[in-house]
PDB file of C-alpha atoms in Angstrom:
ATOM      1  CA  UNK A  30      15.389 121.790  79.565  1.00  0.00           C
ATOM      2  CA  UNK A  31      17.781 119.177  80.626  1.00  0.00           C
ATOM      3  CA  UNK A  32      15.447 116.924  82.213  1.00  0.00           C
ATOM      4  CA  UNK A  33      13.402 117.533  78.993  1.00  0.00           C
ATOM      5  CA  UNK A  34      15.574 115.548  77.240  1.00  0.00           C
ATOM      6  CA  UNK A  35      16.791 112.774  79.018  1.00  0.00           C
ATOM      7  CA  UNK A  36      14.253 109.866  78.417  1.00  0.00           C
ATOM      8  CA  UNK A  37      12.299 107.854  80.853  1.00  0.00           C
ATOM      9  CA  UNK A  38      11.537 104.403  80.698  1.00  0.00           C
ATOM     10  CA  UNK A  39       8.543 105.211  82.347  1.00  0.00           C
ATOM     11  CA  UNK A  40       6.873 108.102  79.748  1.00  0.00           C
ATOM     12  CA  UNK A  41       5.429 106.908  76.663  1.00  0.00           C
ATOM     13  CA  UNK A  42       8.000 107.938  73.314  1.00  0.00           C
ATOM     14  CA  UNK A  43       5.885 109.570  70.295  1.00  0.00           C
ATOM     15  CA  UNK A  44       7.152 107.819  67.514  1.00  0.00           C
ATOM     16  CA  UNK A  45       5.925 108.895  63.973  1.00  0.00           C
ATOM     17  CA  UNK A  46       3.752 106.568  61.280  1.00  0.00           C
ATOM     18  CA  UNK A  47       6.756 108.115  59.480  1.00  0.00           C
ATOM     19  CA  UNK A  48       9.577 106.643  61.153  1.00  0.00           C
ATOM     20  CA  UNK A  49       7.766 103.466  61.693  1.00  0.00           C
ATOM     21  CA  UNK A  50       6.732 103.075  57.887  1.00  0.00           C
ATOM     22  CA  UNK A  51      10.658 103.558  57.134  1.00  0.00           C
ATOM     23  CA  UNK A  52      11.883 101.114  60.061  1.00  0.00           C
ATOM     24  CA  UNK A  53       9.609  98.171  58.376  1.00  0.00           C
ATOM     25  CA  UNK A  54      10.828  99.225  54.860  1.00  0.00           C
ATOM     26  CA  UNK A  55      14.315  99.178  55.704  1.00  0.00           C
ATOM     27  CA  UNK A  56      13.698  95.518  57.507  1.00  0.00           C
ATOM     28  CA  UNK A  57      10.905  94.713  54.533  1.00  0.00           C
ATOM     29  CA  UNK A  58      13.792  95.327  52.381  1.00  0.00           C
ATOM     30  CA  UNK A  59      16.861  93.517  53.956  1.00  0.00           C
ATOM     31  CA  UNK A  60      14.529  90.278  54.132  1.00  0.00           C
ATOM     32  CA  UNK A  61      14.308  91.144  50.637  1.00  0.00           C
ATOM     33  CA  UNK A  62      18.164  91.056  49.864  1.00  0.00           C
ATOM     34  CA  UNK A  63      18.837  88.077  52.083  1.00  0.00           C
ATOM     35  CA  UNK A  64      15.838  85.824  49.704  1.00  0.00           C
ATOM     36  CA  UNK A  65      17.511  87.736  46.632  1.00  0.00           C
ATOM     37  CA  UNK A  66      21.246  86.757  47.720  1.00  0.00           C
ATOM     38  CA  UNK A  67      19.347  83.164  48.222  1.00  0.00           C
ATOM     39  CA  UNK A  68      17.607  82.966  45.459  1.00  0.00           C
ATOM     40  CA  UNK A  69      20.810  83.673  43.128  1.00  0.00           C
ATOM     41  CA  UNK A  70      23.216  81.392  45.253  1.00  0.00           C
ATOM     42  CA  UNK A  71      20.258  78.601  45.232  1.00  0.00           C
ATOM     43  CA  UNK A  72      20.228  79.393  41.707  1.00  0.00           C
ATOM     44  CA  UNK A  73      24.088  79.103  41.176  1.00  0.00           C
ATOM     45  CA  UNK A  74      24.379  75.975  43.095  1.00  0.00           C
ATOM     46  CA  UNK A  75      21.575  74.514  40.932  1.00  0.00           C
ATOM     47  CA  UNK A  76      23.663  75.785  37.659  1.00  0.00           C
ATOM     48  CA  UNK A  77      27.057  74.645  38.850  1.00  0.00           C
ATOM     49  CA  UNK A  78      25.163  70.762  39.599  1.00  0.00           C
ATOM     50  CA  UNK A  79      23.616  70.908  35.804  1.00  0.00           C
ATOM     51  CA  UNK A  80      26.862  71.997  34.842  1.00  0.00           C
ATOM     52  CA  UNK A  81      29.031  69.468  36.301  1.00  0.00           C
ATOM     53  CA  UNK A  82      26.020  66.716  34.927  1.00  0.00           C
ATOM     54  CA  UNK A  83      26.538  67.645  31.830  1.00  0.00           C
ATOM     55  CA  UNK A  84      30.262  67.863  31.902  1.00  0.00           C
ATOM     56  CA  UNK A  85      30.932  64.086  33.533  1.00  0.00           C
ATOM     57  CA  UNK A  86      28.120  62.738  30.971  1.00  0.00           C
ATOM     58  CA  UNK A  87      29.919  64.741  27.907  1.00  0.00           C
ATOM     59  CA  UNK A  88      33.400  63.593  29.044  1.00  0.00           C
ATOM     60  CA  UNK A  89      32.298  59.366  30.024  1.00  0.00           C
ATOM     61  CA  UNK A  90      31.268  59.791  26.020  1.00  0.00           C
ATOM     62  CA  UNK A  91      34.075  60.444  24.346  1.00  0.00           C
ATOM     63  CA  UNK A  92      36.433  58.289  26.543  1.00  0.00           C
ATOM     64  CA  UNK A  93      33.899  56.195  25.379  1.00  0.00           C
ATOM     65  CA  UNK A  94      34.301  56.601  21.687  1.00  0.00           C
ATOM     66  CA  UNK A  95      37.958  57.301  22.571  1.00  0.00           C
ATOM     67  CA  UNK A  96      37.912  53.809  23.263  1.00  0.00           C
ATOM     68  CA  UNK A  97      36.495  52.241  20.614  1.00  0.00           C
ATOM     69  CA  UNK A  98      38.289  54.519  17.659  1.00  0.00           C
ATOM     70  CA  UNK A  99      41.636  53.808  19.579  1.00  0.00           C
ATOM     71  CA  UNK A 100      40.654  50.215  19.309  1.00  0.00           C
ATOM     72  CA  UNK A 101      39.614  50.110  15.549  1.00  0.00           C
ATOM     73  CA  UNK A 102      42.845  52.664  15.153  1.00  0.00           C
ATOM     74  CA  UNK A 103      44.577  49.723  17.125  1.00  0.00           C
ATOM     75  CA  UNK A 104      42.543  46.489  14.972  1.00  0.00           C
ATOM     76  CA  UNK A 105      43.103  47.979  11.630  1.00  0.00           C
ATOM     77  CA  UNK A 106      46.988  48.757  12.786  1.00  0.00           C
ATOM     78  CA  UNK A 107      47.586  44.521  13.989  1.00  0.00           C
ATOM     79  CA  UNK A 108      45.917  44.312  10.126  1.00  0.00           C
ATOM     80  CA  UNK A 109      47.774  46.155   8.572  1.00  0.00           C
ATOM     81  CA  UNK A 110      50.852  44.382  10.093  1.00  0.00           C
ATOM     82  CA  UNK A 111      49.461  40.790   9.823  1.00  0.00           C
ATOM     83  CA  UNK A 112      49.539  41.739   5.979  1.00  0.00           C
ATOM     84  CA  UNK A 113      52.499  43.050   5.559  1.00  0.00           C
ATOM     85  CA  UNK A 114      53.936  40.015   7.439  1.00  0.00           C
ATOM     86  CA  UNK A 115      52.406  37.629   5.807  1.00  0.00           C
ATOM     87  CA  UNK A 116      53.188  39.185   1.996  1.00  0.00           C
ATOM     88  CA  UNK A 117      56.845  39.199   2.963  1.00  0.00           C
ATOM     89  CA  UNK A 118      56.450  35.637   4.342  1.00  0.00           C
ATOM     90  CA  UNK A 119      55.127  34.789   0.741  1.00  0.00           C
ATOM     91  CA  UNK A 120      57.626  36.883  -0.900  1.00  0.00           C
ATOM     92  CA  UNK A 121      60.154  34.347   1.147  1.00  0.00           C
ATOM     93  CA  UNK A 122      58.750  31.787   0.494  1.00  0.00           C
ATOM     94  CA  UNK A 123      58.558  32.656  -3.263  1.00  0.00           C
ATOM     95  CA  UNK A 124      62.379  33.795  -3.304  1.00  0.00           C
ATOM     96  CA  UNK A 125      63.514  30.473  -1.632  1.00  0.00           C
ATOM     97  CA  UNK A 126      61.889  28.774  -4.033  1.00  0.00           C
ATOM     98  CA  UNK A 127      63.107  30.726  -6.526  1.00  0.00           C
ATOM     99  CA  UNK A 128      66.433  30.387  -4.987  1.00  0.00           C
ATOM    100  CA  UNK A 129      66.478  26.969  -4.688  1.00  0.00           C
ATOM    101  CA  UNK A 130      65.495  26.381  -8.690  1.00  0.00           C
ATOM    102  CA  UNK A 131      68.469  28.423  -9.228  1.00  0.00           C
ATOM    103  CA  UNK A 132      70.611  26.542  -7.967  1.00  0.00           C
ATOM    104  CA  UNK A 133      69.491  23.072  -9.262  1.00  0.00           C
ATOM    105  CA  UNK A 134      69.913  24.770 -13.092  1.00  0.00           C
ATOM    106  CA  UNK A 135      73.229  25.845 -11.755  1.00  0.00           C
ATOM    107  CA  UNK A 136      73.799  21.816 -10.156  1.00  0.00           C
ATOM    108  CA  UNK A 137      72.547  20.782 -13.524  1.00  0.00           C
ATOM    109  CA  UNK A 138      75.169  23.240 -15.372  1.00  0.00           C
ATOM    110  CA  UNK A 139      78.126  22.637 -13.343  1.00  0.00           C
ATOM    111  CA  UNK A 140      77.786  18.488 -13.800  1.00  0.00           C
ATOM    112  CA  UNK A 141      76.986  19.282 -17.690  1.00  0.00           C
ATOM    113  CA  UNK A 142      80.089  21.047 -18.004  1.00  0.00           C
ATOM    114  CA  UNK A 143      82.007  18.139 -16.153  1.00  0.00           C
ATOM    115  CA  UNK A 144      80.316  15.412 -18.257  1.00  0.00           C
ATOM    116  CA  UNK A 145      81.360  18.045 -21.247  1.00  0.00           C
ATOM    117  CA  UNK A 146      84.691  18.211 -20.192  1.00  0.00           C
ATOM    118  CA  UNK A 147      85.192  14.590 -19.447  1.00  0.00           C
ATOM    119  CA  UNK A 148      83.452  13.287 -22.496  1.00  0.00           C
ATOM    120  CA  UNK A 149      86.510  15.426 -25.023  1.00  0.00           C
ATOM    121  CA  UNK A 150      87.556  13.249 -26.491  1.00  0.00           C
ATOM    122  CA  UNK A 151      84.454  10.955 -27.116  1.00  0.00           C
ATOM    123  CA  UNK A 152      83.199  14.045 -29.264  1.00  0.00           C
ATOM    124  CA  UNK A 153      86.514  14.310 -30.881  1.00  0.00           C
ATOM    125  CA  UNK A 154      86.152  10.448 -31.426  1.00  0.00           C
ATOM    126  CA  UNK A 155      82.599  10.631 -33.148  1.00  0.00           C
ATOM    127  CA  UNK A 156      83.849  13.685 -35.021  1.00  0.00           C
ATOM    128  CA  UNK A 157      86.206  11.286 -35.972  1.00  0.00           C
ATOM    129  CA  UNK A 158      83.566   8.565 -36.995  1.00  0.00           C
ATOM    130  CA  UNK A 159      82.126  11.223 -38.654  1.00  0.00           C
ATOM    131  CA  UNK A 160      84.406  12.285 -41.080  1.00  0.00           C
ATOM    132  CA  UNK A 161      85.703   9.020 -41.862  1.00  0.00           C
ATOM    133  CA  UNK A 162      82.189   7.998 -43.047  1.00  0.00           C
ATOM    134  CA  UNK A 163      80.915  11.253 -44.794  1.00  0.00           C
ATOM    135  CA  UNK A 164      85.230  10.868 -46.935  1.00  0.00           C
ATOM    136  CA  UNK A 165      84.371   9.890 -50.743  1.00  0.00           C
ATOM    137  CA  UNK A 166      86.595   7.395 -50.659  1.00  0.00           C
ATOM    138  CA  UNK A 167      85.099   5.943 -47.424  1.00  0.00           C
ATOM    139  CA  UNK A 168      81.361   5.601 -48.633  1.00  0.00           C
ATOM    140  CA  UNK A 169      81.626   2.586 -50.140  1.00  0.00           C
ATOM    141  CA  UNK A 170      83.610   0.936 -48.038  1.00  0.00           C
ATOM    142  CA  UNK A 171      82.343   1.115 -43.998  1.00  0.00           C
ATOM    143  CA  UNK A 172      84.352  -0.844 -42.827  1.00  0.00           C
ATOM    144  CA  UNK A 173      87.137   1.217 -43.081  1.00  0.00           C
ATOM    145  CA  UNK A 174      86.133   3.331 -39.854  1.00  0.00           C
ATOM    146  CA  UNK A 175      84.861   0.013 -37.811  1.00  0.00           C
ATOM    147  CA  UNK A 176      88.415   0.793 -35.512  1.00  0.00           C
ATOM    148  CA  UNK A 177      87.271   3.709 -35.081  1.00  0.00           C
ATOM    149  CA  UNK A 178      84.254   2.406 -34.352  1.00  0.00           C
ATOM    150  CA  UNK A 179      85.729  -0.232 -31.633  1.00  0.00           C
ATOM    151  CA  UNK A 180      87.286   2.213 -30.116  1.00  0.00           C
ATOM    152  CA  UNK A 181      84.262   4.713 -29.143  1.00  0.00           C
ATOM    153  CA  UNK A 182      82.499   1.714 -28.179  1.00  0.00           C
ATOM    154  CA  UNK A 183      84.909   1.106 -25.739  1.00  0.00           C
ATOM    155  CA  UNK A 184      84.695   4.758 -25.050  1.00  0.00           C
ATOM    156  CA  UNK A 185      81.446   5.140 -24.155  1.00  0.00           C
ATOM    157  CA  UNK A 186      81.236   1.542 -21.915  1.00  0.00           C
ATOM    158  CA  UNK A 187      84.008   3.181 -19.868  1.00  0.00           C
ATOM    159  CA  UNK A 188      82.238   6.311 -19.323  1.00  0.00           C
ATOM    160  CA  UNK A 189      77.981   4.393 -18.205  1.00  0.00           C
TER     161      UNK A 189
END
């Protein structure tokens, strides 16, 4: 019996059809599984490539839109700043003109006040002449006020 168990290469081995079919099926299954894995890897690679392409395109579009939007934003800010500066400079110019006008008015008032102080004796003399001419007793005799009028003429010729 011990001899019956040993296989020799010289004797043909009887393998049943069932065993051959199982071996062939397992070989086909293995090839089918390998093909399926290869297909899944291929599909995953295609999906990844397409996703990368779409992502890149989307990022480029976003960058372009962001660039346009930021350019518009900064242009608007620059325009607003320019308008504000223009308004400020216009306001400053108008204020400077008003200040100059006020200075001129003040100078005029100061000069007028000084001349009025200097003209006080002249004003007093005018009032005296007016009083002299309007007195009842001098209405018919204006020459009574002649000395006052001559004095007035002297004062006015000095101030001119």
